[in-house]
Short mmCIF file of C-alpha atoms and ligand atoms in Angstrom, two decimals:
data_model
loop_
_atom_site.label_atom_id
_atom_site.label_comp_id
_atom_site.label_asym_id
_atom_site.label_seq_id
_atom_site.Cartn_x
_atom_site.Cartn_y
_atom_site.Cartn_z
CA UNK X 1 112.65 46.79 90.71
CA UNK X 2 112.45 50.16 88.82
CA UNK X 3 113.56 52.94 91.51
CA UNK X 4 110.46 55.28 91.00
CA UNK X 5 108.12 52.43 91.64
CA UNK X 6 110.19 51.51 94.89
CA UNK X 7 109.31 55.59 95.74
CA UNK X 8 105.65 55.15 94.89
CA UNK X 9 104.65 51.86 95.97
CA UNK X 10 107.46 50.84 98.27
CA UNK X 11 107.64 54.41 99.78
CA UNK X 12 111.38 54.04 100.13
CA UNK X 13 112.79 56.88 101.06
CA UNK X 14 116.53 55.94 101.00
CA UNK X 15 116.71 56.77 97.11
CA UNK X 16 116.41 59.43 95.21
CA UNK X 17 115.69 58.67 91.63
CA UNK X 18 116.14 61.11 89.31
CA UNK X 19 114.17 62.10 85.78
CA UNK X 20 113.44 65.27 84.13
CA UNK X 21 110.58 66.53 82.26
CA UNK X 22 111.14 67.05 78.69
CA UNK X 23 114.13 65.58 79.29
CA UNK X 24 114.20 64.04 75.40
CA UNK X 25 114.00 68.05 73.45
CA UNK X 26 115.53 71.16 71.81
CA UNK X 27 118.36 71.61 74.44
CA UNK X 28 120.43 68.47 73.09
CA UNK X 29 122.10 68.76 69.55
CA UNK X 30 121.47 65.34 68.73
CA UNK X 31 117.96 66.05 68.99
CA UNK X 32 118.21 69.41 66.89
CA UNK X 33 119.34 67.49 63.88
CA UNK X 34 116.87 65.22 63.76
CA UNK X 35 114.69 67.63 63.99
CA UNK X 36 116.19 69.86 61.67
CA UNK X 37 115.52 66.82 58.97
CA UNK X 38 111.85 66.16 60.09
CA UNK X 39 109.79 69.70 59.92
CA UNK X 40 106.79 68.18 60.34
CA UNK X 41 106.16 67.52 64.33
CA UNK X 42 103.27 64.98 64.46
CA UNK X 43 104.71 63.13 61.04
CA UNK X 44 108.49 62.60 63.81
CA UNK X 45 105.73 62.08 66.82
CA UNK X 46 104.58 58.56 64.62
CA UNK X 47 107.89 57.66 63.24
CA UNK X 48 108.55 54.15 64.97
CA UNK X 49 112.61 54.64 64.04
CA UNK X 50 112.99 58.60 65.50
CA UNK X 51 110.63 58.06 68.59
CA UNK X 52 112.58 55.45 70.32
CA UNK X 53 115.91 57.12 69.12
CA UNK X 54 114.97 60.15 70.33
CA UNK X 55 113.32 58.75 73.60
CA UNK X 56 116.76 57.21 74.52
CA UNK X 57 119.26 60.18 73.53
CA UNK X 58 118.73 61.66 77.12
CA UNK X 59 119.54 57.88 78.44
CA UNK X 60 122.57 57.82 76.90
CA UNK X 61 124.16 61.21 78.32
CA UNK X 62 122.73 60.93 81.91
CA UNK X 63 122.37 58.43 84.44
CA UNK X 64 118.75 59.32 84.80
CA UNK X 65 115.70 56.91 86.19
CA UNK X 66 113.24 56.86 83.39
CA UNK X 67 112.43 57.50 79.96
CA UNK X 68 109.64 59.46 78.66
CA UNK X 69 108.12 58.46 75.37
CA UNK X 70 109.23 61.29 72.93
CA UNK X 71 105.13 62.23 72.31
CA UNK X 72 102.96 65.15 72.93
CA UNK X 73 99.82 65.88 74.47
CA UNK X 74 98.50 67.06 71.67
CA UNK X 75 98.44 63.53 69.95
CA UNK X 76 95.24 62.97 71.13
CA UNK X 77 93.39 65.89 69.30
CA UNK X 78 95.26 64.16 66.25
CA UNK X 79 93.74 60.60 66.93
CA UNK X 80 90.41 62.40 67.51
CA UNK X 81 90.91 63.57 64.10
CA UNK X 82 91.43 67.68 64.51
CA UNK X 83 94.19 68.85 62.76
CA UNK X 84 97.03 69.88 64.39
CA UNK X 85 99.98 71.73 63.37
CA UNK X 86 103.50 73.34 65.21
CA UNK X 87 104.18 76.63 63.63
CA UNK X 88 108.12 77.70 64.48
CA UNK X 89 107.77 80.17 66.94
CA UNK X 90 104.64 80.54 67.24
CA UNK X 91 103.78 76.70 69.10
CA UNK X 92 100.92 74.39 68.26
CA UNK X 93 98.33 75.50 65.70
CA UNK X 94 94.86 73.42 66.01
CA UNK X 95 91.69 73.09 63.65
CA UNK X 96 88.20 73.91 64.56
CA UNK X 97 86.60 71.34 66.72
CA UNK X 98 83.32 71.74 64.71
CA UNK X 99 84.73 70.66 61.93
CA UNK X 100 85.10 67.38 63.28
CA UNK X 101 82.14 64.69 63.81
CA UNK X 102 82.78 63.61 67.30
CA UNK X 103 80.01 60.82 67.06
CA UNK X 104 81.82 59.38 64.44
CA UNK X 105 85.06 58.89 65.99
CA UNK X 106 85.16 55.40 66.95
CA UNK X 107 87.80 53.13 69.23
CA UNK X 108 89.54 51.62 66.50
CA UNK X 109 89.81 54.54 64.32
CA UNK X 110 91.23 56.46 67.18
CA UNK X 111 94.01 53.53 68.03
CA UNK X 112 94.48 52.95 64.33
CA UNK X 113 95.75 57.04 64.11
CA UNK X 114 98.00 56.24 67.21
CA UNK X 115 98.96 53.03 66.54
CA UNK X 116 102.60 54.05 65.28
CA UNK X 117 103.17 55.69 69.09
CA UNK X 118 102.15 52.25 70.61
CA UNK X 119 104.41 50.58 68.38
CA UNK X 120 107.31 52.88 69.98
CA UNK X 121 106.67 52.43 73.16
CA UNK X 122 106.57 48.61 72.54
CA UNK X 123 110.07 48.92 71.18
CA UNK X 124 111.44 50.92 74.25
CA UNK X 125 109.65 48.38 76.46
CA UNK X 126 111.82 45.57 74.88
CA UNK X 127 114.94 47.57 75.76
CA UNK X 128 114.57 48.67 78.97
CA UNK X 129 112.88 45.11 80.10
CA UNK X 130 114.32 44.23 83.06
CA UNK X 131 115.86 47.14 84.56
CA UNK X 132 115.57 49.46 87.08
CA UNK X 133 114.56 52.52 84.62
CA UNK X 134 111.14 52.61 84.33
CA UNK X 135 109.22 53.72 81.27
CA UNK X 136 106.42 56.54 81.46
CA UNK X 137 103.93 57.07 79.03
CA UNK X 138 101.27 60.05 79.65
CA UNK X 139 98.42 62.09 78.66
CA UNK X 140 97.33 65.34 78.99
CA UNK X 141 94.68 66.17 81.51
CA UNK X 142 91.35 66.73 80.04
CA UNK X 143 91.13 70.44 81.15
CA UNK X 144 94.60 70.98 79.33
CA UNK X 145 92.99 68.94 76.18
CA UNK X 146 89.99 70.66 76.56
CA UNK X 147 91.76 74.33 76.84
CA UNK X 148 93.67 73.06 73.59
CA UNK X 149 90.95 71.40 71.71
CA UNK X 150 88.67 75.01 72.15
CA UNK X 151 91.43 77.55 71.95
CA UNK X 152 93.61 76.44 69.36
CA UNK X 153 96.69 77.99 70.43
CA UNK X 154 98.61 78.03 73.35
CA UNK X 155 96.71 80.17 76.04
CA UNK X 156 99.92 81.57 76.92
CA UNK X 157 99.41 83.50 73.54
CA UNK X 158 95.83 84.11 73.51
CA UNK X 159 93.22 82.79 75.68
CA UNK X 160 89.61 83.57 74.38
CA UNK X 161 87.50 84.84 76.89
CA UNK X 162 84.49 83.17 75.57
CA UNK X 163 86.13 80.01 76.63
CA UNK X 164 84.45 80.34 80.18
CA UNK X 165 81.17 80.42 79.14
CA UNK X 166 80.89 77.30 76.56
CA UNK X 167 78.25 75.14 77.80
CA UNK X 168 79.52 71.84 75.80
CA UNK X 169 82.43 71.93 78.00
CA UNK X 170 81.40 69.25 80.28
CA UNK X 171 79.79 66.87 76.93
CA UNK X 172 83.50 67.22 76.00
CA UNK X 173 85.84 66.53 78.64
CA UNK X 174 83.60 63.39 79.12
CA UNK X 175 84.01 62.31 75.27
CA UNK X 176 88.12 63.84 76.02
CA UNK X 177 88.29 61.65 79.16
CA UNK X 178 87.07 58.27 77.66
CA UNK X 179 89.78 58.52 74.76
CA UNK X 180 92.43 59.70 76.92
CA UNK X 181 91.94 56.56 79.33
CA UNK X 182 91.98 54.55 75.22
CA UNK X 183 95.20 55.96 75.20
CA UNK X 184 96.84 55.35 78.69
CA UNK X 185 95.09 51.27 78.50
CA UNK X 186 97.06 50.97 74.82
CA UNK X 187 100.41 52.68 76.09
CA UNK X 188 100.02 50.31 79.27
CA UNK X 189 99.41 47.12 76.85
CA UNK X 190 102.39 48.10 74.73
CA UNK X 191 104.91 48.64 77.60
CA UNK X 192 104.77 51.96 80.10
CA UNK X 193 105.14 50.80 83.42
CA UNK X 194 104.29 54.60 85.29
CA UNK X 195 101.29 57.54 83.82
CA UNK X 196 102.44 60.79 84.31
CA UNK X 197 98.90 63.19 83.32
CA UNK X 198 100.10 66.57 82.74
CA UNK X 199 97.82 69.41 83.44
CA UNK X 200 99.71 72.34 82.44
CA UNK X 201 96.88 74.94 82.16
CA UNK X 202 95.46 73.84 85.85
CA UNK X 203 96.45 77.07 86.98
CA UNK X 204 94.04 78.77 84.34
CA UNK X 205 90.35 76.99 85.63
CA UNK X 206 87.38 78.79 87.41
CA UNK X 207 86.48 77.35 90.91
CA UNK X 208 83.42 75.64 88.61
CA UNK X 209 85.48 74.17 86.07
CA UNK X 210 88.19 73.26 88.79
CA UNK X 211 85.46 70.95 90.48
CA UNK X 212 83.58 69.41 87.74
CA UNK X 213 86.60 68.88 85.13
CA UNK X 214 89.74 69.05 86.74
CA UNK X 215 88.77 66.85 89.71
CA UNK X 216 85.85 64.68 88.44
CA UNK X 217 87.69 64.03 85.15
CA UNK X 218 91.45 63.47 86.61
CA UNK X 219 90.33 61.15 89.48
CA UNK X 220 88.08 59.23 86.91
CA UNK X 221 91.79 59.09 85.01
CA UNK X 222 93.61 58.02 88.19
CA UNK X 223 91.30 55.28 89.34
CA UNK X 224 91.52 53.89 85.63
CA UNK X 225 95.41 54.01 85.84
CA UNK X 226 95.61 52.18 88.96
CA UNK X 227 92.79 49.32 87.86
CA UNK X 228 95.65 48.43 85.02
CA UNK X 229 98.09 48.32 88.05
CA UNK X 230 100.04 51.10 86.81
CA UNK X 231 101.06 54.17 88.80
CA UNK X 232 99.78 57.87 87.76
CA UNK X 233 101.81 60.73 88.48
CA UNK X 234 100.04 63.84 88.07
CA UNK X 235 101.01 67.29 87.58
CA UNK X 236 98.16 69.91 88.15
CA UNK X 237 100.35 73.01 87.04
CA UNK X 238 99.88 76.18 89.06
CA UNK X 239 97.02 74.59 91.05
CA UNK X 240 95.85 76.91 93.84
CA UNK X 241 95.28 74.14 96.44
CA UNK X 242 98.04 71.30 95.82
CA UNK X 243 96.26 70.06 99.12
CA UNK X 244 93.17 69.78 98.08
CA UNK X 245 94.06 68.41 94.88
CA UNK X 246 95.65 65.42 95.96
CA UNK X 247 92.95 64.46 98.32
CA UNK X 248 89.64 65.15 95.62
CA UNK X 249 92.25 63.13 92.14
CA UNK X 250 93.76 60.88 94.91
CA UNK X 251 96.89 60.17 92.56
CA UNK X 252 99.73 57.66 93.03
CA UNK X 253 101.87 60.66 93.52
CA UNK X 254 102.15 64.30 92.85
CA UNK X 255 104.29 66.47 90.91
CA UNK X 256 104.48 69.76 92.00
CA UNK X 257 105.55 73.32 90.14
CA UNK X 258 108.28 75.69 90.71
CA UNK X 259 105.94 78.11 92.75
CA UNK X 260 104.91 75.98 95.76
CA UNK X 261 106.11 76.72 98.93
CA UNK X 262 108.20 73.47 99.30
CA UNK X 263 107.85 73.38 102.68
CA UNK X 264 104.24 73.84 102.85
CA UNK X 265 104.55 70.15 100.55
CA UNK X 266 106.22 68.51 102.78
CA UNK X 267 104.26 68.66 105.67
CA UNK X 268 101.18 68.61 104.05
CA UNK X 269 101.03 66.53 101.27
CA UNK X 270 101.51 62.55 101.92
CA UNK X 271 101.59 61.12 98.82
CA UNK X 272 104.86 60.51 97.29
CA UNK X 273 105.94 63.91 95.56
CA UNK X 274 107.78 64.68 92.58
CA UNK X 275 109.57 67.61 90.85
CA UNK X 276 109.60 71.40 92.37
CA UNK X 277 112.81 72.40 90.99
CA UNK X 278 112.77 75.95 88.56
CA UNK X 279 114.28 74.97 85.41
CA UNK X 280 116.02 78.61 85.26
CA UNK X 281 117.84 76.80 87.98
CA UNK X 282 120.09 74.60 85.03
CA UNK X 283 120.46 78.57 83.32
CA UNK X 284 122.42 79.70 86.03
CA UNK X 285 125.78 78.91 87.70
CA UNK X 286 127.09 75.49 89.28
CA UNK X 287 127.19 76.71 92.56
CA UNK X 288 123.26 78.09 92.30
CA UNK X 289 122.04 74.72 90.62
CA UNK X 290 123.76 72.77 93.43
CA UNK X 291 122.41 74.54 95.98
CA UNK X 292 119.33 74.85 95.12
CA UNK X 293 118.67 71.06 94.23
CA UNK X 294 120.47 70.50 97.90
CA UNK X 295 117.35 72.29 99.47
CA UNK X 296 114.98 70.44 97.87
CA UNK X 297 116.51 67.27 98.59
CA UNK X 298 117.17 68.12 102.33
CA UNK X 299 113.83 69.01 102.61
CA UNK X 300 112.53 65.96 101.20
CA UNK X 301 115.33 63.45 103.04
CA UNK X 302 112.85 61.42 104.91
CA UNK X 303 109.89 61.81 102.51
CA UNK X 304 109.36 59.08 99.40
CA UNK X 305 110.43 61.89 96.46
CA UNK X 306 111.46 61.61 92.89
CA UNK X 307 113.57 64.25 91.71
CA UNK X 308 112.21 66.47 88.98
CA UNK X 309 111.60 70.27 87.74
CA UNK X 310 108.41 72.07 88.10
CA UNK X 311 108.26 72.47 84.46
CA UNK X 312 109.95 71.51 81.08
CA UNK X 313 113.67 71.79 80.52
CA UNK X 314 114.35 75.32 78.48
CA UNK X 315 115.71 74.79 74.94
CA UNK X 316 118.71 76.91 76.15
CA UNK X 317 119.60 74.73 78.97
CA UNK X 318 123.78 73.63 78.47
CA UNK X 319 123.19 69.95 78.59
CA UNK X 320 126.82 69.48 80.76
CA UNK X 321 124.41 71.47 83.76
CA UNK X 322 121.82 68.38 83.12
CA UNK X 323 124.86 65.85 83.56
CA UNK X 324 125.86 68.26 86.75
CA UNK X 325 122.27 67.95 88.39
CA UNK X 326 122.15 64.27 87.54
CA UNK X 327 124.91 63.50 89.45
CA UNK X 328 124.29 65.58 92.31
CA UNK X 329 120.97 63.69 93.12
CA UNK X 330 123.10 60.55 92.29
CA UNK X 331 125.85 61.41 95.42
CA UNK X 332 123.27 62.72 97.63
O1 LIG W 1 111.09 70.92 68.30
C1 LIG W 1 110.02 71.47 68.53
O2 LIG W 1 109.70 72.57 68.09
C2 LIG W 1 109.02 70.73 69.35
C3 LIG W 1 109.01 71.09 70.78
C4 LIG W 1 108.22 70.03 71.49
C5 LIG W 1 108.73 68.90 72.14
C6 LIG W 1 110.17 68.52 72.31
C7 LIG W 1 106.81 69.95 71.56
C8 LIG W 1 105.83 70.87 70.98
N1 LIG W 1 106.48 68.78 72.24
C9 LIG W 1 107.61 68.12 72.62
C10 LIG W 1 107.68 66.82 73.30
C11 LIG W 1 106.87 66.63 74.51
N2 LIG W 1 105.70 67.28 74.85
C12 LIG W 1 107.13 65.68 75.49
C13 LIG W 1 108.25 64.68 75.32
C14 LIG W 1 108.74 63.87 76.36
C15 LIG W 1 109.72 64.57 77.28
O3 LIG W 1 109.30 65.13 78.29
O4 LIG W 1 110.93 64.45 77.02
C16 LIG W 1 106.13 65.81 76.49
C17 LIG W 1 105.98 65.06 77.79
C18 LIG W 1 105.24 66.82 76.06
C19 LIG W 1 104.03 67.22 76.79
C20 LIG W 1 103.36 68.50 76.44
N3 LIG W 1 103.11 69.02 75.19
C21 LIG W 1 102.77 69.37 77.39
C22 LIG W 1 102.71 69.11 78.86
C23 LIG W 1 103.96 69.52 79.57
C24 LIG W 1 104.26 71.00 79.56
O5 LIG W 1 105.27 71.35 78.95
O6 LIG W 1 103.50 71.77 80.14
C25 LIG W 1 102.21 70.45 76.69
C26 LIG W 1 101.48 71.65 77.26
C27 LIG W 1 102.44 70.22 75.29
C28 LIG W 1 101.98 71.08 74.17
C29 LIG W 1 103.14 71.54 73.37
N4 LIG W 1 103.83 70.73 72.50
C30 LIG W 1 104.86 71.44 71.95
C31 LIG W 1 104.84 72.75 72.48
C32 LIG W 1 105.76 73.85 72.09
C33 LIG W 1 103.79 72.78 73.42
C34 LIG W 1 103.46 73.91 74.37
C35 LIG W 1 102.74 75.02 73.73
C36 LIG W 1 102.23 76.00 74.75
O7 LIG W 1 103.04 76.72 75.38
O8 LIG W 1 101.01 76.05 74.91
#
């Protein structure tokens, strides 16, 4: 049985699996030169040769418990049809939603854009059948989409302060939520065993927004994960009330950022949890890293837990300091 659904569903809490967002990225040179050769970011996001390649490199080094399909969250503005381009150093660069029809975008023209990612994860599927690793697929949460699809840029750049007072919001995180759960029932068909729904830009929402979007939308998400029998993981990012959270979206376990109060988790969270670990962590020294992932693991002994960060890996991050976490959760 894969070891993170033995944490979810089996609530074991003898293991410890192990798997690390954007685990598959800059930080490993193997990844750098295939990137080097493919500028264009959503052409290598549909290649059906890179994506598992790329999905796998991380597999190869470290003795870790899943792999993550080498997408992005952005892929779904693309199947919607709004452009969307990565500028170096600057991040993504989106088109104007207007410009698109939305009443026009139909099921099979949306799959037919994405089919080349489904393809992918079918291939990964066939190579990690019968295994303990699983293989997660995932979406964005339709806040983050939504943030995306109406600000363009990253809001860690520039958020527009119009963007609180749109009243289409809600029109289009319900047109946003009905592709996205398109796009988790086609990953599920062609192979991903867990959901991970990543709501980086949680943090960002108004108490209104937080309640009709973030909550209605991502526990309309869940439920829909779970009907196909698959696990969702979600990660509301910077989320004032982790609490409250889990209890309104009622995922199949949480995955929690690197500003909680761990403790505060622990003993008031009971859902399996996931993650918590600052990536600056794998910056600094051996002695730091192992410490600090001790903590969080002590803390977490008797609790069902899957080993993570509370956010990406940084592109500096010295790969051997991956291998050294890795095998620190391993020998726990
Ligand atoms: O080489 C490059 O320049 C591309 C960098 C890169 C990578 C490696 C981007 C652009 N996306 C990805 C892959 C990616 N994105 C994965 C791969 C699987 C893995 O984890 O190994 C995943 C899960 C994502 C998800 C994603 N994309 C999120 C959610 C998680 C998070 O980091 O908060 C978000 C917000 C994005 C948008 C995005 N894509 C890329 C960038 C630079 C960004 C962030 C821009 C911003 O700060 O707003």
């Amino acid at each position: 049985m894969e070891k993170i659904k033995q944490v979810i569903e089996n609530r074991d809490v003898k293991i410890k699996p192990i798997w690390l967002m954007r685990q598959a990225g800059r930080y490993l040179p193997e990844f750098r030169e295939i990137r080097s050769k493919n500028q264009n970011f959503i052409e290598l996001c549909l290649n059906e040769t890179l994506v598992p390649e790329i999905t796998l490199q991380p597999l190869k080094r470290f003795d870790l418990d899943a792999a993550i399909i080498f997408s992005d969250i952005l892929m779904l503005h693309y199947g919607l049809g709004q452009s969307v381009k990565f500028k170096k150093d600057f991040g993504p660069m989106l088109g104007d939603i207007n410009d698109v029809d939305l009443n026009n975008v139909t099921e099979k023209n949306f799959i037919k854009n994405l089919e080349p990612v489904y393809e992918s994860m079918n291939n990964l599927s066939k190579s990690l059948k019968g295994g303990d690793k699983s293989l997660i697929g995932f979406v964005g949460a339709p806040w983050t989409i939504l943030i995306y699809m109406l600000n363009r840029q990253s809001p860690k750049k520039n958020l527009s302060n119009d963007l609180h007072n749109i009243d289409k919001k809600k029109s289009l995180s319900k047109i946003i939520t009905k592709y996205l759960k398109i796009h988790i029932r086609e990953q599920v068909k062609s192979g991903a065993t867990v959901i991970q729904i990543f709501d980086s830009w949680a943090g960002l929402a108004a108490k209104d927004d937080i309640k009709s979007i973030i909550y209605n939308c991502s526990a309309d998400l869940v439920e829909f994960t779970k009907s196909l029998g698959v696990p969702a993981i979600c990660f509301p990012r910077e989320i004032i009330d982790y609490k409250e959270y889990v209890s309104e979206v009622n995922p199949s376990a949480v995955n929690i950022d690197y500003n909680v109060d761990i403790n505060y988790i622990s003993k008031n969270i009971n859902i399996p949890v996931q993650g918590g670990l600052d990536p600056k962590f794998l910056l600094s020294d051996k002695e730091t890293l192992k410490s600090e992932s001790l903590k969080i693991l002590d803390i977490f002994k008797d609790y069902p837990y899957i080993f993570n960060l509370g956010h990406g890996v940084l592109p500096k991050t010295d790969p051997n300091m991956v291998d050294y976490l890795v095998n620190i959760v391993k020998d726990y």
